[in-house]
Amino acid sequence: MKAGTNLEKVLESGQFAVTAEAGPPKGTNPDVIRKRGELLRSGCDAVNITDNQTAIVRMSSLAGCILLKQMGVEPVMQMVVRDRNRLALQSDVLGGVAFGIGNFLCLSGDHQKFGNHPTARGVFDIDSIQLIQMLKKMRDEKKFLGGDDISGEAPLFIGAAENPFADPFEYRVHRLAKKIKAGVDFIQTQAVYDVARFAQWMKMVTEMGLDKQVHILAGVIPIKSAGMARYMKSSVPGVSVPDSIVTRMAGTKNAKEEGVNIILEIIGQIRQIPGVHGVHIMAVGWEEIVPDIVGRAGLLPRPKL
Amino acid sequence: MITITKPKPFEEIKQYLKRSKGVYLVGCGTCATMLHTGGKSEVLSMKDKLEAEGKKVTGWMVIPTGCDPLAGKALETKADDINAADSILVMSCSFEVQTVRLYSPNKSVYPALDTMFIGKEERPGYFAEVCLQCGSCILGRTAAICPLVRCAKLLFNGPCGGSVGGKCEVDPGTPCGWQQIIDRLTTLGQLDQLEEIEPVKDWSTSVSGGPRQITFEL
Ligand code: SF4
Ligand code: SF4
């Protein structure tokens, strides 16, 4: 075991893992996190806390993870390289470990242009692959990137994202291989709507034997309305939504129910694809639906390890 | 290579010149002339605009190459007109602004343009940034395309998840630098070069290291 987190145990035991995502508030109220943690507690193995997602300032991921930890819910601490340099990233990892956080997710982050401070300077001191490498060094060598020794242990279960729907498509799998080389332990993918393309990507992944070296969790985002389907299709960089889904969402009276049906179908198909080790449900602002989805997908109760 | 400039808002220029009694105007015969931001006609229209605001313009010149040391000599030829002014408004890149400052110890020197980047005309009328002078060049590992200026996130190890159809997630009109690097390496049959993880950058040779300077034995 690298960090001995619940997520790591579930994945290492070979069971199909479930993670979910919770966004921190645009403010100071800790109850927002607590409420989301309570909703997600029984429906998944770990909860990601986003880090200034879409470049909009929110309560820090570290604080959100501590709040989850205090209520006995396992966090995944997301970290983007957009807002912090190598010093700040490492000190946040130390702080996270001090509070018992073991899962860390290394991301580039959406460009600051998309957020509420579009004129900010993007830090981008190191990139997400170098962040993975840095965390691995902290864990395995107990050394900072600069070479100094770290006092105490740094047990980290290192995650990253990958987007099978971005371009150049053929290169994507090589980028995954690069992340594995850097030391990543698990991957949460961008939301899968186009299952055929995802399956094609997974085929390349398994052909290269990469599924044996990293745990891949397929991302899903439940769609609430026809408007959201159209927005996801047209405005979210790197998300590919087939027309059939937009049409289905437009043609239904009960959009929420249809959205859940679609996600359940996608999860069902994903589970058939060799090499997929779990699902990551990003129900942004619709956390209450997650236990329902997980239950109807036949993934409850979650294992107690 | 050309230094790309664009005019500052006239309001900002007026703010700079608020306390000036007389202004001398300087343009540049090279980049700023080519881009129509600080050639003769732009200098003359600035003169008209300032005079319409009640400013006294004591004279003007377009230095053939504003960043060249010969700029000092050019300024000397107009010493009287310049001395009649208390500020110099430079309609050229920041190089010329600072060159003029070097030769004008007793005058306030102000920029009329924003210096945007050092670029290359890749096709007629289209200029793209080529280099931010980071001081530890990685072009040898990136197919001679600089990811520091061609990738909006300054990524060192391949494209982010927002690269779609060859375009950058930040702007559908901007090519994704990493797509360009991968295309070129593919053409050269050297895509395997990207399998190596690019080590973290030494930014100390860049602006992070403090003022950069060097002395050569001549
Ligand atoms: S790597 Fe540095 S020196 Fe080389 S082209 Fe890019 S910015 Fe310029
Ligand atoms: S889309 Fe391409 S250029 Fe834009 S940030 Fe991503 S990798 Fe860089």
Coordinates of C-alpha atoms and ligand atoms in Angstrom, one line a residue:
Chain A
M1 CA 0.0 0.0 0.0
K2 CA 1.2 3.5 -0.9
A3 CA -1.0 5.5 1.3
G4 CA -3.5 2.9 2.6
T5 CA -6.5 5.1 1.8
N6 CA -9.9 3.6 1.3
L7 CA -9.8 4.4 -2.4
E8 CA -6.5 2.6 -2.8
K9 CA -7.8 -0.4 -0.9
V10 CA -10.9 -0.7 -3.0
L11 CA -8.9 -0.4 -6.2
E12 CA -6.2 -2.8 -5.1
S13 CA -8.8 -5.4 -4.0
G14 CA -10.0 -5.4 -7.6
Q15 CA -13.4 -4.1 -6.9
F16 CA -15.2 -1.5 -9.1
A17 CA -14.5 1.8 -7.3
V18 CA -16.9 4.8 -7.1
T19 CA -15.7 8.3 -6.5
A20 CA -17.7 11.5 -6.5
E21 CA -17.0 15.2 -6.7
A22 CA -18.0 18.1 -4.5
G23 CA -17.4 21.7 -5.2
P24 CA -16.5 24.0 -2.2
P25 CA -18.6 27.2 -1.7
K26 CA -17.8 30.6 -3.0
G27 CA -17.7 31.7 0.5
T28 CA -16.8 30.7 4.1
N29 CA -19.5 28.4 5.3
P30 CA -18.2 25.0 6.2
D31 CA -21.7 23.5 6.3
V32 CA -21.8 23.5 2.5
I33 CA -19.0 20.9 2.4
R34 CA -20.4 19.0 5.4
K35 CA -23.8 18.8 3.7
R36 CA -22.3 17.5 0.4
G37 CA -20.1 15.1 2.4
E38 CA -23.2 13.7 4.2
L39 CA -25.0 13.3 0.9
L40 CA -22.1 11.4 -0.7
R41 CA -20.9 9.5 2.3
S42 CA -22.5 6.2 1.7
G43 CA -22.6 6.3 -2.1
C44 CA -18.9 6.3 -2.9
D45 CA -15.4 5.4 -1.8
A46 CA -13.9 8.9 -1.8
V47 CA -15.0 12.4 -2.6
N48 CA -12.9 14.8 -4.7
I49 CA -12.8 18.4 -3.6
T50 CA -12.2 20.7 -6.5
D51 CA -9.5 23.3 -6.6
N52 CA -10.8 26.7 -7.8
Q53 CA -12.7 24.8 -10.5
T54 CA -13.1 26.6 -13.8
A55 CA -10.8 29.2 -12.4
I56 CA -13.5 30.6 -10.1
V57 CA -12.3 31.4 -6.6
R58 CA -13.8 29.1 -4.0
M59 CA -12.8 27.8 -0.5
S60 CA -9.5 26.0 -0.8
S61 CA -9.4 22.3 -1.7
L62 CA -7.2 21.7 1.4
A63 CA -9.8 23.2 3.8
G64 CA -12.6 21.3 2.1
C65 CA -10.7 18.0 2.4
I66 CA -10.0 18.7 6.1
L67 CA -13.7 19.3 6.7
L68 CA -14.5 15.9 5.0
K69 CA -11.8 14.2 7.0
Q70 CA -13.2 15.5 10.2
M71 CA -16.6 13.9 9.5
G72 CA -15.0 10.6 8.5
V73 CA -15.5 11.0 4.7
E74 CA -12.5 10.2 2.6
P75 CA -11.3 13.1 0.5
V76 CA -9.3 13.3 -2.8
M77 CA -7.5 16.6 -2.8
Q78 CA -7.4 18.2 -6.2
M79 CA -4.5 20.4 -7.0
V80 CA -4.1 22.7 -10.1
V81 CA -0.7 24.1 -11.2
R82 CA -2.4 27.2 -12.5
D83 CA -2.6 28.9 -9.1
R84 CA 0.5 27.8 -7.2
N85 CA 4.2 27.3 -7.8
R86 CA 6.3 24.3 -6.7
L87 CA 6.8 25.7 -3.2
A88 CA 3.1 26.3 -2.5
L89 CA 2.1 22.9 -3.9
Q90 CA 4.5 21.0 -1.8
S91 CA 3.6 22.8 1.4
D92 CA -0.1 22.1 0.7
V93 CA 0.7 18.4 0.4
L94 CA 2.5 18.5 3.7
G95 CA -0.5 20.1 5.3
G96 CA -2.9 17.7 3.7
V97 CA -0.9 14.7 5.0
A98 CA -0.8 16.2 8.5
F99 CA -4.6 16.1 8.4
G100 CA -4.7 12.5 7.2
I101 CA -5.4 13.2 3.5
G102 CA -3.9 10.5 1.3
N103 CA -5.4 10.9 -2.2
F104 CA -4.1 13.7 -4.3
L105 CA -5.2 14.6 -7.9
C106 CA -2.7 16.4 -10.1
L107 CA -4.2 18.8 -12.7
S108 CA -3.3 21.6 -15.0
G109 CA -6.5 23.4 -14.3
D110 CA -8.8 25.4 -16.6
H111 CA -7.2 28.5 -18.0
Q112 CA -7.8 31.6 -15.8
K113 CA -9.5 33.2 -18.8
F114 CA -12.6 31.2 -18.1
G115 CA -13.0 32.2 -14.5
N116 CA -13.9 35.3 -12.4
H117 CA -10.4 36.7 -12.5
P118 CA -9.6 36.5 -16.2
T119 CA -6.7 39.0 -15.9
A120 CA -4.8 37.0 -13.3
R121 CA -1.3 35.7 -14.0
G122 CA -1.4 32.0 -14.5
V123 CA 1.4 30.5 -12.4
F124 CA 2.2 27.3 -14.5
D125 CA 5.6 26.9 -12.8
I126 CA 5.5 23.2 -13.3
D127 CA 3.0 21.1 -15.3
S128 CA 0.7 18.4 -14.2
I129 CA 3.1 15.6 -15.2
Q130 CA 5.9 17.2 -13.3
L131 CA 3.5 17.6 -10.3
I132 CA 2.9 13.8 -10.4
Q133 CA 6.7 13.3 -10.4
M134 CA 7.2 15.7 -7.6
L135 CA 4.6 13.9 -5.4
K136 CA 6.2 10.5 -6.2
K137 CA 9.6 11.9 -5.1
M138 CA 8.1 13.2 -1.9
R139 CA 6.6 9.8 -1.1
D140 CA 9.2 7.4 -2.3
E141 CA 12.4 9.3 -1.6
K142 CA 11.0 11.5 1.2
K143 CA 12.6 14.4 -0.5
F144 CA 11.4 17.8 -1.8
L145 CA 11.7 18.6 -5.4
G146 CA 14.7 20.8 -4.5
G147 CA 16.4 17.9 -2.8
D148 CA 16.0 18.6 0.9
D149 CA 14.8 15.8 3.2
I150 CA 11.2 15.8 4.3
S151 CA 10.8 15.1 8.0
G152 CA 8.1 12.5 8.6
E153 CA 6.3 10.2 6.1
A154 CA 4.5 11.3 3.0
P155 CA 2.1 8.4 2.1
L156 CA 0.4 9.6 -1.1
F157 CA -1.9 7.9 -3.5
I158 CA -1.4 9.9 -6.6
G159 CA -4.1 10.6 -9.2
A160 CA -4.4 12.6 -12.4
A161 CA -6.9 13.3 -15.1
E162 CA -7.0 12.3 -18.7
N163 CA -9.3 13.3 -21.5
P164 CA -9.9 10.6 -24.1
F165 CA -12.0 13.1 -26.1
A166 CA -9.3 15.7 -26.6
D167 CA -6.9 15.9 -29.6
P168 CA -4.7 14.7 -31.0
F169 CA -6.6 11.5 -30.3
E170 CA -3.8 9.0 -31.1
Y171 CA -1.4 10.8 -28.8
R172 CA -3.7 10.7 -25.8
V173 CA -2.8 7.2 -24.8
H174 CA 0.9 8.1 -25.0
R175 CA 0.3 11.0 -22.7
L176 CA -1.3 8.5 -20.3
A177 CA 1.8 6.4 -20.5
K178 CA 3.9 9.4 -19.7
K179 CA 1.8 10.0 -16.6
I180 CA 2.3 6.4 -15.6
K181 CA 6.0 6.9 -16.1
A182 CA 5.9 9.9 -13.9
G183 CA 4.3 7.8 -11.1
V184 CA 0.5 8.2 -11.2
D185 CA -1.5 5.5 -9.4
F186 CA -5.1 6.3 -10.6
I187 CA -6.8 8.3 -13.3
Q188 CA -10.1 9.9 -13.4
T189 CA -11.2 10.7 -16.9
Q190 CA -13.1 13.6 -18.4
A191 CA -16.9 12.9 -18.6
V192 CA -17.8 10.0 -21.0
Y193 CA -20.8 10.5 -23.2
D194 CA -19.4 9.2 -26.4
V195 CA -18.9 5.6 -25.1
A196 CA -17.7 4.3 -28.5
R197 CA -14.8 6.7 -28.6
F198 CA -14.0 5.9 -24.9
A199 CA -14.0 2.2 -25.7
Q200 CA -11.6 2.9 -28.6
W201 CA -9.3 4.7 -26.3
M202 CA -9.5 2.0 -23.7
K203 CA -8.6 -0.5 -26.4
M204 CA -5.4 1.3 -27.1
V205 CA -4.8 1.5 -23.3
T206 CA -5.2 -2.2 -22.8
E207 CA -3.2 -3.0 -25.9
M208 CA -0.3 -1.1 -24.4
G209 CA -0.9 -2.9 -21.1
L210 CA -1.4 0.4 -19.3
D211 CA -4.5 -0.8 -17.5
K212 CA -2.2 -3.1 -15.5
Q213 CA -0.1 -0.2 -14.4
V214 CA -2.7 2.4 -13.4
H215 CA -6.3 2.3 -12.1
I216 CA -8.7 4.0 -14.6
L217 CA -11.9 5.5 -13.3
A218 CA -14.3 6.7 -16.1
G219 CA -15.8 10.1 -15.4
V220 CA -19.5 10.7 -15.8
I221 CA -21.6 13.9 -15.4
P222 CA -25.3 13.4 -14.9
I223 CA -27.3 15.8 -17.1
K224 CA -30.2 17.7 -15.5
S225 CA -31.8 19.4 -18.5
A226 CA -31.8 19.8 -22.3
G227 CA -30.1 23.2 -21.8
M228 CA -27.2 21.6 -19.9
A229 CA -26.8 18.9 -22.6
R230 CA -26.5 21.7 -25.2
Y231 CA -24.1 23.7 -23.0
M232 CA -21.9 20.6 -22.4
K233 CA -21.8 20.0 -26.1
S234 CA -21.0 23.5 -27.2
S235 CA -19.1 25.2 -24.4
V236 CA -17.1 22.8 -22.3
P237 CA -13.6 22.4 -23.8
G238 CA -12.8 18.8 -24.5
V239 CA -16.2 17.2 -23.8
S240 CA -17.9 15.4 -26.6
V241 CA -21.7 14.9 -26.3
P242 CA -23.3 12.9 -29.1
D243 CA -26.4 14.4 -30.8
S244 CA -28.5 11.5 -29.7
I245 CA -28.2 12.5 -26.1
V246 CA -29.1 16.1 -26.8
T247 CA -32.1 14.9 -28.7
R248 CA -33.2 12.6 -26.0
M249 CA -32.9 15.3 -23.3
A250 CA -34.9 17.7 -25.5
G251 CA -37.6 15.2 -26.2
T252 CA -38.5 14.3 -22.6
K253 CA -41.0 15.6 -20.1
N254 CA -39.0 14.5 -17.1
A255 CA -35.5 15.7 -17.9
K256 CA -33.9 14.8 -14.6
E257 CA -35.2 11.2 -14.8
E258 CA -34.0 10.9 -18.4
G259 CA -30.6 12.3 -17.5
V260 CA -30.3 9.7 -14.8
N261 CA -31.4 7.0 -17.2
I262 CA -28.7 8.1 -19.7
I263 CA -26.0 8.1 -17.1
L264 CA -27.0 4.6 -15.9
E265 CA -26.9 3.3 -19.4
I266 CA -23.4 4.9 -19.8
I267 CA -22.2 3.4 -16.5
G268 CA -23.6 0.0 -17.6
Q269 CA -21.7 0.2 -20.9
I270 CA -18.5 1.4 -19.3
R271 CA -18.5 -1.6 -16.9
Q272 CA -18.4 -3.9 -19.8
I273 CA -15.2 -2.3 -21.2
P274 CA -12.1 -4.2 -20.2
G275 CA -9.6 -2.3 -18.1
V276 CA -12.0 0.2 -16.4
H277 CA -11.6 0.0 -12.6
G278 CA -14.2 2.4 -11.5
V279 CA -16.4 5.4 -12.1
H280 CA -16.1 9.0 -11.1
I281 CA -19.4 10.8 -10.8
M282 CA -19.2 14.6 -11.1
A283 CA -22.7 15.8 -10.2
V284 CA -21.7 19.4 -10.0
G285 CA -24.3 21.0 -7.7
W286 CA -26.6 18.0 -7.9
E287 CA -24.8 15.8 -5.3
E288 CA -28.1 14.4 -3.9
I289 CA -28.6 12.4 -7.0
V290 CA -25.3 10.4 -6.6
P291 CA -26.5 7.8 -4.0
D292 CA -29.5 7.2 -6.2
I293 CA -27.4 6.7 -9.3
V294 CA -24.9 4.4 -7.5
G295 CA -27.8 2.4 -6.0
R296 CA -29.6 1.9 -9.3
A297 CA -26.3 1.0 -11.0
G298 CA -26.1 -1.9 -8.5
L299 CA -22.9 -0.5 -6.9
L300 CA -24.2 -0.4 -3.3
P301 CA -23.3 -1.0 -0.6
R302 CA -19.8 0.3 -1.0
P303 CA -17.2 -2.2 0.3
K304 CA -15.9 -1.7 3.9
L305 CA -12.2 -2.6 3.8
Chain B
M1 CA 11.8 39.3 -36.1
I2 CA 9.6 42.3 -35.2
T3 CA 8.4 43.9 -32.1
I4 CA 4.7 44.0 -32.1
T5 CA 3.1 47.1 -30.7
K6 CA -0.4 48.5 -30.4
P7 CA -1.5 52.0 -29.5
K8 CA -2.3 52.8 -25.8
P9 CA -5.7 54.4 -25.1
F10 CA -5.4 58.1 -25.7
E11 CA -6.9 58.7 -22.2
E12 CA -3.8 57.0 -20.7
I13 CA -1.5 59.1 -22.8
K14 CA -3.3 62.3 -21.7
Q15 CA -2.8 61.2 -18.1
Y16 CA 0.9 60.9 -18.6
L17 CA 1.2 64.3 -20.2
K18 CA -1.1 66.0 -17.7
R19 CA 1.7 68.2 -16.2
S20 CA 3.7 68.7 -19.4
K21 CA 3.9 72.1 -20.9
G22 CA 5.6 70.9 -24.1
V23 CA 5.9 67.5 -25.7
Y24 CA 8.4 66.2 -28.2
L25 CA 7.3 63.2 -30.3
V26 CA 9.5 60.3 -31.4
G27 CA 8.5 57.5 -33.8
C28 CA 10.4 54.6 -35.3
G29 CA 11.2 53.8 -38.9
T30 CA 11.4 50.0 -38.4
C31 CA 8.8 47.8 -36.7
A32 CA 6.4 50.6 -35.6
T33 CA 6.4 52.0 -39.1
M34 CA 5.7 48.6 -40.6
L35 CA 2.8 48.0 -38.2
H36 CA 1.4 51.6 -38.6
T37 CA 1.7 52.3 -34.9
G38 CA 4.6 54.7 -34.8
G39 CA 5.6 55.8 -38.4
K40 CA 5.5 59.3 -39.8
S41 CA 1.7 59.4 -40.4
E42 CA 0.9 58.1 -36.9
V43 CA 3.3 60.6 -35.3
L44 CA 1.7 63.4 -37.3
S45 CA -1.8 62.4 -36.3
M46 CA -0.8 62.2 -32.7
K47 CA 0.6 65.7 -33.0
D48 CA -2.8 66.9 -34.3
K49 CA -4.6 65.1 -31.5
L50 CA -2.4 66.5 -28.8
E51 CA -2.6 70.0 -30.2
A52 CA -6.4 69.7 -30.3
E53 CA -6.2 69.0 -26.6
G54 CA -4.2 72.3 -26.1
K55 CA -0.8 70.7 -25.8
K56 CA 2.3 72.3 -27.3
V57 CA 4.2 69.9 -29.5
T58 CA 7.8 71.3 -29.8
G59 CA 8.8 69.0 -32.7
W60 CA 8.9 65.4 -33.8
M61 CA 11.2 62.9 -35.5
V62 CA 11.1 59.3 -36.7
I63 CA 14.3 57.6 -35.8
P64 CA 15.3 55.0 -38.5
T65 CA 15.8 52.3 -35.9
G66 CA 14.7 53.4 -32.5
C67 CA 16.4 50.6 -30.5
D68 CA 19.8 51.3 -32.1
P69 CA 22.5 53.3 -30.2
L70 CA 22.4 55.7 -33.2
A71 CA 19.1 56.9 -31.7
G72 CA 21.3 59.0 -29.3
K73 CA 22.9 60.8 -32.2
A74 CA 19.6 61.4 -33.9
L75 CA 18.2 63.0 -30.7
E76 CA 21.2 65.3 -30.5
T77 CA 20.4 66.8 -33.9
K78 CA 17.2 68.1 -32.5
A79 CA 18.5 69.1 -29.1
D80 CA 16.8 72.6 -29.3
D81 CA 13.3 71.3 -30.0
I82 CA 13.7 68.6 -27.4
N83 CA 15.0 71.1 -24.8
A84 CA 11.9 73.2 -25.4
A85 CA 9.8 70.3 -24.2
D86 CA 9.6 68.8 -20.8
S87 CA 8.5 65.4 -21.9
I88 CA 9.1 63.0 -24.8
L89 CA 6.3 60.7 -26.0
V90 CA 7.7 57.7 -27.7
M91 CA 5.5 56.0 -30.4
S92 CA 7.5 52.8 -30.6
C93 CA 8.3 49.7 -28.6
S94 CA 9.5 49.7 -25.1
F95 CA 13.1 49.3 -26.4
E96 CA 12.9 52.7 -28.0
V97 CA 11.2 54.2 -24.9
Q98 CA 14.1 53.0 -22.8
T99 CA 16.8 53.9 -25.4
V100 CA 15.4 57.5 -25.5
R101 CA 15.4 57.5 -21.6
L102 CA 19.0 56.5 -21.7
Y103 CA 19.9 59.6 -23.8
S104 CA 17.5 62.0 -22.1
P105 CA 18.4 62.2 -18.4
N106 CA 16.4 65.4 -17.8
K107 CA 13.2 64.6 -19.6
S108 CA 10.2 62.6 -18.7
V109 CA 9.8 59.8 -21.2
Y110 CA 6.4 58.1 -21.8
P111 CA 5.3 55.3 -24.0
A112 CA 2.4 55.8 -26.5
L113 CA 2.3 52.2 -27.4
D114 CA 1.9 48.8 -25.6
T115 CA 4.7 46.5 -26.5
M116 CA 3.1 43.1 -27.0
F117 CA 5.6 40.5 -28.0
I118 CA 8.5 39.7 -30.2
G119 CA 6.9 37.9 -33.2
K120 CA 7.4 36.5 -36.6
E121 CA 5.3 37.1 -39.7
E122 CA 4.3 33.5 -40.4
R123 CA 2.0 34.4 -43.3
P124 CA 1.2 37.9 -44.7
G125 CA -0.2 40.0 -42.0
Y126 CA -0.2 37.2 -39.3
F127 CA 2.3 37.7 -36.5
A128 CA 2.8 35.1 -33.8
E129 CA 5.0 35.2 -30.7
V130 CA 8.2 33.3 -31.0
C131 CA 10.1 33.6 -27.8
L132 CA 9.9 35.0 -24.3
Q133 CA 13.6 34.9 -23.7
C134 CA 13.5 32.4 -20.9
G135 CA 17.2 31.9 -20.8
S136 CA 17.2 28.1 -20.9
C137 CA 15.9 27.2 -24.4
I138 CA 14.0 23.9 -24.8
L139 CA 13.4 24.2 -28.6
G140 CA 15.8 21.3 -29.2
R141 CA 13.3 19.0 -27.5
T142 CA 10.1 20.5 -28.9
A143 CA 10.5 20.4 -32.7
A144 CA 11.7 24.0 -32.7
I145 CA 8.3 25.3 -31.6
C146 CA 8.3 27.1 -28.3
P147 CA 5.6 25.7 -25.9
L148 CA 6.2 28.6 -23.5
V149 CA 4.7 31.1 -26.0
R150 CA 2.5 28.7 -28.1
C151 CA 0.8 26.9 -25.2
A152 CA -1.6 29.0 -23.0
K153 CA -0.7 26.9 -20.0
L154 CA 3.1 26.7 -20.6
L155 CA 2.9 23.0 -20.6
F156 CA 6.2 21.1 -21.0
N157 CA 4.9 17.5 -21.5
G158 CA 2.2 17.5 -24.1
P159 CA -1.3 18.9 -24.7
C160 CA -3.9 19.5 -22.0
G161 CA -7.3 18.1 -22.1
G162 CA -8.7 21.1 -23.8
S163 CA -7.0 20.7 -27.2
V164 CA -9.6 20.1 -29.8
G165 CA -9.4 20.1 -33.6
G166 CA -5.9 21.7 -33.5
K167 CA -7.2 24.7 -31.5
C168 CA -6.4 25.9 -28.0
E169 CA -9.1 25.8 -25.4
V170 CA -8.5 29.4 -24.6
D171 CA -9.5 30.7 -28.0
P172 CA -10.9 28.8 -31.0
G173 CA -8.9 31.2 -33.2
T174 CA -5.6 30.2 -31.7
P175 CA -3.7 27.1 -32.8
C176 CA -2.8 24.6 -30.0
G177 CA 1.0 24.8 -29.7
W178 CA 1.2 21.2 -28.6
Q179 CA -0.8 20.0 -31.6
Q180 CA 1.8 21.8 -33.8
I181 CA 4.7 20.2 -31.9
I182 CA 3.2 16.8 -32.3
D183 CA 2.4 17.3 -36.0
R184 CA 6.0 18.4 -36.7
L185 CA 7.5 15.5 -34.7
T186 CA 5.3 13.1 -36.5
T187 CA 6.4 14.5 -39.9
L188 CA 10.0 14.1 -38.7
G189 CA 9.4 10.6 -37.5
Q190 CA 10.5 11.6 -34.0
L191 CA 7.4 11.5 -31.9
D192 CA 9.1 9.1 -29.5
Q193 CA 11.1 12.1 -28.4
L194 CA 8.1 13.1 -26.3
E195 CA 8.2 9.9 -24.2
E196 CA 10.9 11.5 -22.1
I197 CA 9.5 13.6 -19.2
E198 CA 10.7 17.2 -19.6
P199 CA 12.3 18.1 -16.2
V200 CA 10.9 21.1 -14.2
K201 CA 12.1 24.3 -15.7
D202 CA 14.9 26.5 -14.2
W203 CA 13.1 29.8 -14.1
S204 CA 16.0 31.5 -12.4
T205 CA 17.4 32.3 -15.9
S206 CA 14.1 34.1 -16.7
V207 CA 12.4 37.0 -15.0
S208 CA 12.2 35.0 -11.7
G209 CA 15.9 35.4 -11.3
G210 CA 15.8 39.2 -11.0
P211 CA 17.2 41.8 -13.4
R212 CA 19.1 40.1 -16.2
Q213 CA 22.4 41.5 -17.4
I214 CA 25.7 40.3 -18.8
T215 CA 29.1 41.8 -19.4
F216 CA 31.1 40.7 -22.4
E217 CA 34.9 41.1 -22.7
L218 CA 35.2 43.2 -25.9
Ligands
SF4_1 S1 12.3 27.9 -24.7 FE1 12.8 29.9 -23.9 S2 14.5 30.7 -25.1 FE2 13.6 28.9 -26.2 S3 12.1 29.8 -27.6 FE3 11.0 29.4 -25.8 S4 11.1 31.2 -24.5 FE4 12.6 31.4 -26.1
SF4_2 S1 -5.1 23.6 -25.8 FE1 -3.0 23.3 -26.4 S2 -2.1 25.4 -26.4 FE2 -4.0 25.5 -25.3 S3 -3.4 25.2 -23.2 FE3 -4.0 23.2 -24.0 S4 -2.1 22.3 -24.7 FE4 -1.7 24.5 -24.4

